[in-house]
Coordinates of C-alpha atoms in Angstrom, one line a residue:
M1 CA 52.9 199.5 72.2
S2 CA 54.5 199.0 68.9
I3 CA 52.9 200.6 65.9
K4 CA 54.0 199.9 62.4
I5 CA 53.2 202.3 59.6
E6 CA 53.2 201.0 56.1
I7 CA 51.9 202.1 52.5
A8 CA 49.1 199.9 51.3
A9 CA 50.4 198.4 47.9
S10 CA 47.5 196.4 47.0
V11 CA 43.9 195.8 48.0
D12 CA 43.0 192.6 49.9
S13 CA 40.1 191.2 52.1
E14 CA 42.0 192.6 55.1
L15 CA 42.2 196.1 53.8
I16 CA 38.6 196.0 52.7
E17 CA 37.5 194.9 56.1
A18 CA 39.6 197.6 57.8
F19 CA 38.0 200.3 55.9
Q20 CA 34.4 198.9 56.5
R21 CA 35.3 198.9 60.1
L22 CA 37.3 202.4 60.3
T23 CA 35.2 204.6 57.9
P24 CA 32.0 204.8 60.0
Q25 CA 34.3 205.9 62.8
L26 CA 35.5 208.9 60.7
S27 CA 32.0 209.6 59.1
S28 CA 28.7 208.3 60.5
S29 CA 27.2 208.8 57.0
N30 CA 29.7 206.6 55.2
S31 CA 30.0 202.9 55.4
G32 CA 33.4 202.8 53.7
P33 CA 34.8 202.4 50.3
T34 CA 34.3 199.6 47.9
K35 CA 37.2 197.4 46.6
D36 CA 37.2 199.4 43.3
Q37 CA 37.4 202.7 45.3
L38 CA 40.2 201.4 47.3
E39 CA 41.9 200.1 44.3
A40 CA 41.7 203.7 42.7
I41 CA 43.3 205.3 45.7
V42 CA 46.1 202.7 46.0
S43 CA 47.0 202.8 42.3
S44 CA 46.8 206.6 42.3
C45 CA 50.1 208.5 41.5
A46 CA 48.7 211.4 43.5
S47 CA 47.9 209.6 46.9
K48 CA 49.2 207.1 49.2
L49 CA 47.2 205.2 51.5
L50 CA 48.9 204.7 54.8
V51 CA 47.9 202.1 57.5
A52 CA 48.9 201.8 61.0
R53 CA 49.2 198.2 62.4
F54 CA 49.1 197.0 66.1
E55 CA 49.6 193.3 66.6
N56 CA 49.3 192.7 62.8
R57 CA 45.8 194.3 62.7
I58 CA 45.1 197.4 60.9
V59 CA 44.1 199.9 63.4
G60 CA 44.3 203.2 61.6
S61 CA 44.7 205.0 58.3
L62 CA 45.4 208.2 56.5
T63 CA 45.7 209.4 52.8
L64 CA 48.5 211.5 51.9
V65 CA 47.9 213.5 48.6
T66 CA 50.8 215.2 46.8
F67 CA 50.7 217.4 43.9
P68 CA 53.1 219.8 42.1
I69 CA 52.6 223.7 42.4
P70 CA 54.8 226.2 40.8
T71 CA 56.9 226.7 44.1
G72 CA 57.5 222.8 44.7
I73 CA 55.5 219.9 46.1
R74 CA 52.3 220.3 48.1
A75 CA 51.0 217.7 50.4
W76 CA 47.7 217.2 52.2
I77 CA 46.7 214.7 54.8
E78 CA 43.2 213.5 54.5
D79 CA 40.7 211.2 56.4
V80 CA 42.7 210.3 59.4
V81 CA 41.1 207.7 61.5
V82 CA 42.2 205.6 64.4
D83 CA 40.2 202.5 65.5
S84 CA 38.3 203.3 68.9
D85 CA 40.0 200.3 70.5
A86 CA 43.3 201.6 69.9
R87 CA 43.0 205.3 70.7
G88 CA 44.9 206.8 73.7
K89 CA 47.5 204.0 73.8
G90 CA 50.3 205.9 72.3

């Protein structure tokens, strides 16, 4: 299995569809972000939206949030989700 990781640089119908499919797998009470919400994440200086692709399909994502603190740069990884169809395949 060959997984490609990339940073989402723009919001298109593929990204919106992927988050409508993936977000409920992460949180049953959330149907997924809107286009405007995704655009705010993608355009933010403080976050990077990473997506995992398998066979040209988005099968996972995470949000990497970075911010400066007095001793350097701190980073958090948030909202990690892998599509149930892709889990356990490496």
